[in-house]
Amino acid sequence: MIVAGADGCRTGWVVCRRDADGVLDIRVVKTLAEACEGLLILAVDMPIGFVDVPRPPRACEVEARKLLPGKASSVFPTPCRPALDGTTHAEANALSKSLGIGLPRQTFHLFPKMREVDALMRGNKALHAIVHEAHPELAFARMNGGKPVLSKKRKPEGFAERLGLLARHGFDWTPSTVSGAARDDVLDAIAVCRTALLIAEGTAKRLGAEHERDRYGLPMNIWF
């Protein structure tokens, strides 16, 4: 049984694969489609499924923020589907505003990755059983007894705290350079790889109702 977690990085996606013996393989791929090959479950830190209007937001996001007091801002607001067509922040923001609320610039910077995941999932229904949306801070909170990890992962103490949590839950990683990915991207990929394992084992938790789907039938759930 091979599971994996993926997080977007500057050169594509950093992917942590875990085999049946618990051995981790971490590498960077250009497309998420490459990361899906030979997997039972892939947990990805990127939205799957989009509402048609920005308000109300996806239920899973609202639930995620409630579970992360002090860290709720790590759950970026997912854009409504029409705004995804915007080619500039100004255009996407105007589209979103016309439907109810504006769009943060930070969210717009994730549009290329969001579009990639959306096209992949809409183009291959078989992936609906394999690819699941996850969130690293929810994963770390679960490893931390349900308490959000409030330290910043880009700071030495925050990095070390998360590294220790991963090791205690069977995902030991000796920090090393992964070409094309920042160290905190690797941490997040490993964290959601643990979520993928929990999904495969049937012990993961799901936010958002099972029947929550967007107009294309894509699930709107976050797993941890």
mmCIF file of C-alpha atoms in Angstrom, residues 10-153:
data_model
loop_
_atom_site.group_PDB
_atom_site.id
_atom_site.type_symbol
_atom_site.label_atom_id
_atom_site.label_comp_id
_atom_site.label_asym_id
_atom_site.label_seq_id
_atom_site.Cartn_x
_atom_site.Cartn_y
_atom_site.Cartn_z
ATOM 1 C CA ARG A 10 7.806 26.896 -6.571
ATOM 2 C CA THR A 11 8.782 24.318 -9.200
ATOM 3 C CA GLY A 12 5.655 22.149 -9.102
ATOM 4 C CA TRP A 13 4.686 19.814 -6.283
ATOM 5 C CA VAL A 14 6.718 18.305 -3.493
ATOM 6 C CA VAL A 15 5.469 14.779 -2.895
ATOM 7 C CA CYS A 16 6.069 12.507 0.081
ATOM 8 C CA ARG A 17 5.345 8.858 -0.704
ATOM 9 C CA ARG A 18 5.161 6.240 2.052
ATOM 10 C CA ASP A 19 5.399 2.558 1.225
ATOM 11 C CA ALA A 20 4.001 -0.405 3.165
ATOM 12 C CA ASP A 21 7.179 -0.576 5.263
ATOM 13 C CA GLY A 22 6.878 3.069 6.307
ATOM 14 C CA VAL A 23 9.783 4.228 4.146
ATOM 15 C CA LEU A 24 9.419 7.811 2.926
ATOM 16 C CA ASP A 25 10.392 8.961 -0.543
ATOM 17 C CA ILE A 26 10.373 12.730 -1.051
ATOM 18 C CA ARG A 27 10.752 14.325 -4.439
ATOM 19 C CA VAL A 28 9.517 17.207 -6.580
ATOM 20 C CA VAL A 29 7.383 16.641 -9.678
ATOM 21 C CA LYS A 30 6.186 19.184 -12.213
ATOM 22 C CA THR A 31 2.539 18.098 -12.329
ATOM 23 C CA LEU A 32 0.158 16.589 -9.811
ATOM 24 C CA ALA A 33 -0.776 13.919 -12.361
ATOM 25 C CA GLU A 34 2.752 12.500 -11.975
ATOM 26 C CA ALA A 35 2.237 12.277 -8.220
ATOM 27 C CA CYS A 36 -0.899 10.118 -8.614
ATOM 28 C CA GLU A 37 0.819 7.198 -10.324
ATOM 29 C CA GLY A 38 0.727 3.915 -8.389
ATOM 30 C CA LEU A 39 -1.017 5.306 -5.309
ATOM 31 C CA LEU A 40 -3.868 4.065 -3.174
ATOM 32 C CA ILE A 41 -4.469 7.531 -1.669
ATOM 33 C CA LEU A 42 -3.020 10.994 -2.359
ATOM 34 C CA ALA A 43 -3.773 13.817 0.075
ATOM 35 C CA VAL A 44 -3.132 17.248 -1.407
ATOM 36 C CA ASP A 45 -2.906 20.640 0.258
ATOM 37 C CA MET A 46 -5.050 22.414 -2.314
ATOM 38 C CA PRO A 47 -8.804 23.006 -2.641
ATOM 39 C CA ILE A 48 -10.944 20.465 -4.459
ATOM 40 C CA GLY A 49 -14.441 21.597 -5.399
ATOM 41 C CA PHE A 50 -15.563 25.224 -5.732
ATOM 42 C CA VAL A 51 -18.759 27.020 -4.797
ATOM 43 C CA ASP A 52 -20.479 29.127 -7.474
ATOM 44 C CA VAL A 53 -20.714 32.217 -5.260
ATOM 45 C CA PRO A 54 -18.254 33.239 -2.533
ATOM 46 C CA ARG A 55 -20.872 33.422 0.228
ATOM 47 C CA PRO A 56 -21.576 31.218 2.019
ATOM 48 C CA PRO A 57 -18.096 29.666 1.845
ATOM 49 C CA ARG A 58 -17.471 25.940 1.691
ATOM 50 C CA ALA A 59 -18.659 24.342 4.924
ATOM 51 C CA CYS A 60 -15.404 22.408 5.307
ATOM 52 C CA GLU A 61 -13.405 25.652 5.474
ATOM 53 C CA VAL A 62 -15.669 27.108 8.149
ATOM 54 C CA GLU A 63 -15.275 23.923 10.201
ATOM 55 C CA ALA A 64 -11.498 23.890 9.659
ATOM 56 C CA ARG A 65 -11.079 27.428 10.992
ATOM 57 C CA LYS A 66 -13.083 26.567 14.105
ATOM 58 C CA LEU A 67 -10.690 23.692 14.805
ATOM 59 C CA LEU A 68 -7.644 25.959 14.482
ATOM 60 C CA PRO A 69 -8.019 28.787 17.020
ATOM 61 C CA GLY A 70 -5.014 31.045 16.697
ATOM 62 C CA LYS A 71 -4.161 29.429 13.377
ATOM 63 C CA ALA A 72 -7.419 29.956 11.459
ATOM 64 C CA SER A 73 -5.728 32.302 8.974
ATOM 65 C CA SER A 74 -3.799 29.312 7.606
ATOM 66 C CA VAL A 75 -7.048 28.178 5.964
ATOM 67 C CA PHE A 76 -7.134 30.444 2.916
ATOM 68 C CA PRO A 77 -10.564 31.375 1.541
ATOM 69 C CA THR A 78 -11.247 29.282 -1.545
ATOM 70 C CA PRO A 79 -12.402 31.393 -4.512
ATOM 71 C CA CYS A 80 -15.755 30.876 -6.153
ATOM 72 C CA ARG A 81 -15.538 29.043 -9.466
ATOM 73 C CA PRO A 82 -16.282 32.082 -11.699
ATOM 74 C CA ALA A 83 -13.366 34.012 -10.138
ATOM 75 C CA LEU A 84 -10.954 31.244 -11.179
ATOM 76 C CA ASP A 85 -11.277 32.532 -14.741
ATOM 77 C CA GLY A 86 -9.684 35.848 -13.770
ATOM 78 C CA THR A 87 -6.247 36.299 -15.326
ATOM 79 C CA THR A 88 -5.159 39.119 -12.995
ATOM 80 C CA HIS A 89 -5.868 39.730 -9.329
ATOM 81 C CA ALA A 90 -7.820 42.862 -10.233
ATOM 82 C CA GLU A 91 -10.038 40.912 -12.622
ATOM 83 C CA ALA A 92 -10.574 37.962 -10.266
ATOM 84 C CA ASN A 93 -11.212 40.313 -7.353
ATOM 85 C CA ALA A 94 -13.798 42.280 -9.345
ATOM 86 C CA LEU A 95 -15.537 39.059 -10.407
ATOM 87 C CA SER A 96 -15.638 37.821 -6.835
ATOM 88 C CA LYS A 97 -16.824 41.171 -5.492
ATOM 89 C CA SER A 98 -19.649 41.253 -8.030
ATOM 90 C CA LEU A 99 -20.841 37.957 -6.556
ATOM 91 C CA GLY A 100 -20.534 38.972 -2.923
ATOM 92 C CA ILE A 101 -17.015 39.439 -1.544
ATOM 93 C CA GLY A 102 -13.506 40.285 -2.709
ATOM 94 C CA LEU A 103 -10.572 37.926 -3.178
ATOM 95 C CA PRO A 104 -7.292 38.109 -1.204
ATOM 96 C CA ARG A 105 -4.162 38.476 -3.304
ATOM 97 C CA GLN A 106 -2.601 35.509 -1.502
ATOM 98 C CA THR A 107 -5.428 33.285 -2.749
ATOM 99 C CA PHE A 108 -4.985 34.546 -6.315
ATOM 100 C CA HIS A 109 -1.337 33.458 -6.266
ATOM 101 C CA LEU A 110 -2.562 29.867 -5.833
ATOM 102 C CA PHE A 111 -4.811 29.994 -8.924
ATOM 103 C CA PRO A 112 -2.434 28.070 -11.242
ATOM 104 C CA LYS A 113 -2.252 25.154 -8.773
ATOM 105 C CA MET A 114 -6.010 25.284 -8.133
ATOM 106 C CA ARG A 115 -6.757 25.185 -11.851
ATOM 107 C CA GLU A 116 -4.365 22.282 -12.300
ATOM 108 C CA VAL A 117 -6.036 20.210 -9.586
ATOM 109 C CA ASP A 118 -9.492 21.121 -10.867
ATOM 110 C CA ALA A 119 -8.697 20.106 -14.447
ATOM 111 C CA LEU A 120 -7.135 16.850 -13.254
ATOM 112 C CA MET A 121 -10.113 15.892 -11.104
ATOM 113 C CA ARG A 122 -12.713 16.880 -13.681
ATOM 114 C CA GLY A 123 -10.858 15.010 -16.406
ATOM 115 C CA ASN A 124 -10.447 11.697 -14.593
ATOM 116 C CA LYS A 125 -13.288 10.453 -12.375
ATOM 117 C CA ALA A 126 -11.190 7.500 -11.219
ATOM 118 C CA LEU A 127 -9.088 9.992 -9.242
ATOM 119 C CA HIS A 128 -12.079 10.950 -7.084
ATOM 120 C CA ALA A 129 -11.431 7.832 -4.992
ATOM 121 C CA ILE A 130 -7.683 8.495 -4.815
ATOM 122 C CA VAL A 131 -7.126 12.250 -4.441
ATOM 123 C CA HIS A 132 -8.386 13.938 -1.284
ATOM 124 C CA GLU A 133 -8.105 17.519 -0.062
ATOM 125 C CA ALA A 134 -6.135 17.877 3.163
ATOM 126 C CA HIS A 135 -4.642 20.667 5.254
ATOM 127 C CA PRO A 136 -1.242 20.408 6.968
ATOM 128 C CA GLU A 137 -2.150 22.518 10.011
ATOM 129 C CA LEU A 138 -5.140 20.277 10.678
ATOM 130 C CA ALA A 139 -2.802 17.290 10.300
ATOM 131 C CA PHE A 140 -0.336 18.760 12.787
ATOM 132 C CA ALA A 141 -3.142 19.653 15.206
ATOM 133 C CA ARG A 142 -4.349 16.046 15.147
ATOM 134 C CA MET A 143 -0.807 14.851 15.866
ATOM 135 C CA ASN A 144 -0.706 17.387 18.709
ATOM 136 C CA GLY A 145 -3.708 15.972 20.541
ATOM 137 C CA GLY A 146 -6.182 18.247 18.776
ATOM 138 C CA LYS A 147 -4.378 21.470 19.667
ATOM 139 C CA PRO A 148 -3.183 23.761 16.853
ATOM 140 C CA VAL A 149 0.578 24.175 16.582
ATOM 141 C CA LEU A 150 0.860 27.926 16.990
ATOM 142 C CA SER A 151 4.591 28.290 16.306
ATOM 143 C CA LYS A 152 5.564 29.415 12.814
ATOM 144 C CA LYS A 153 6.902 26.578 10.687
#
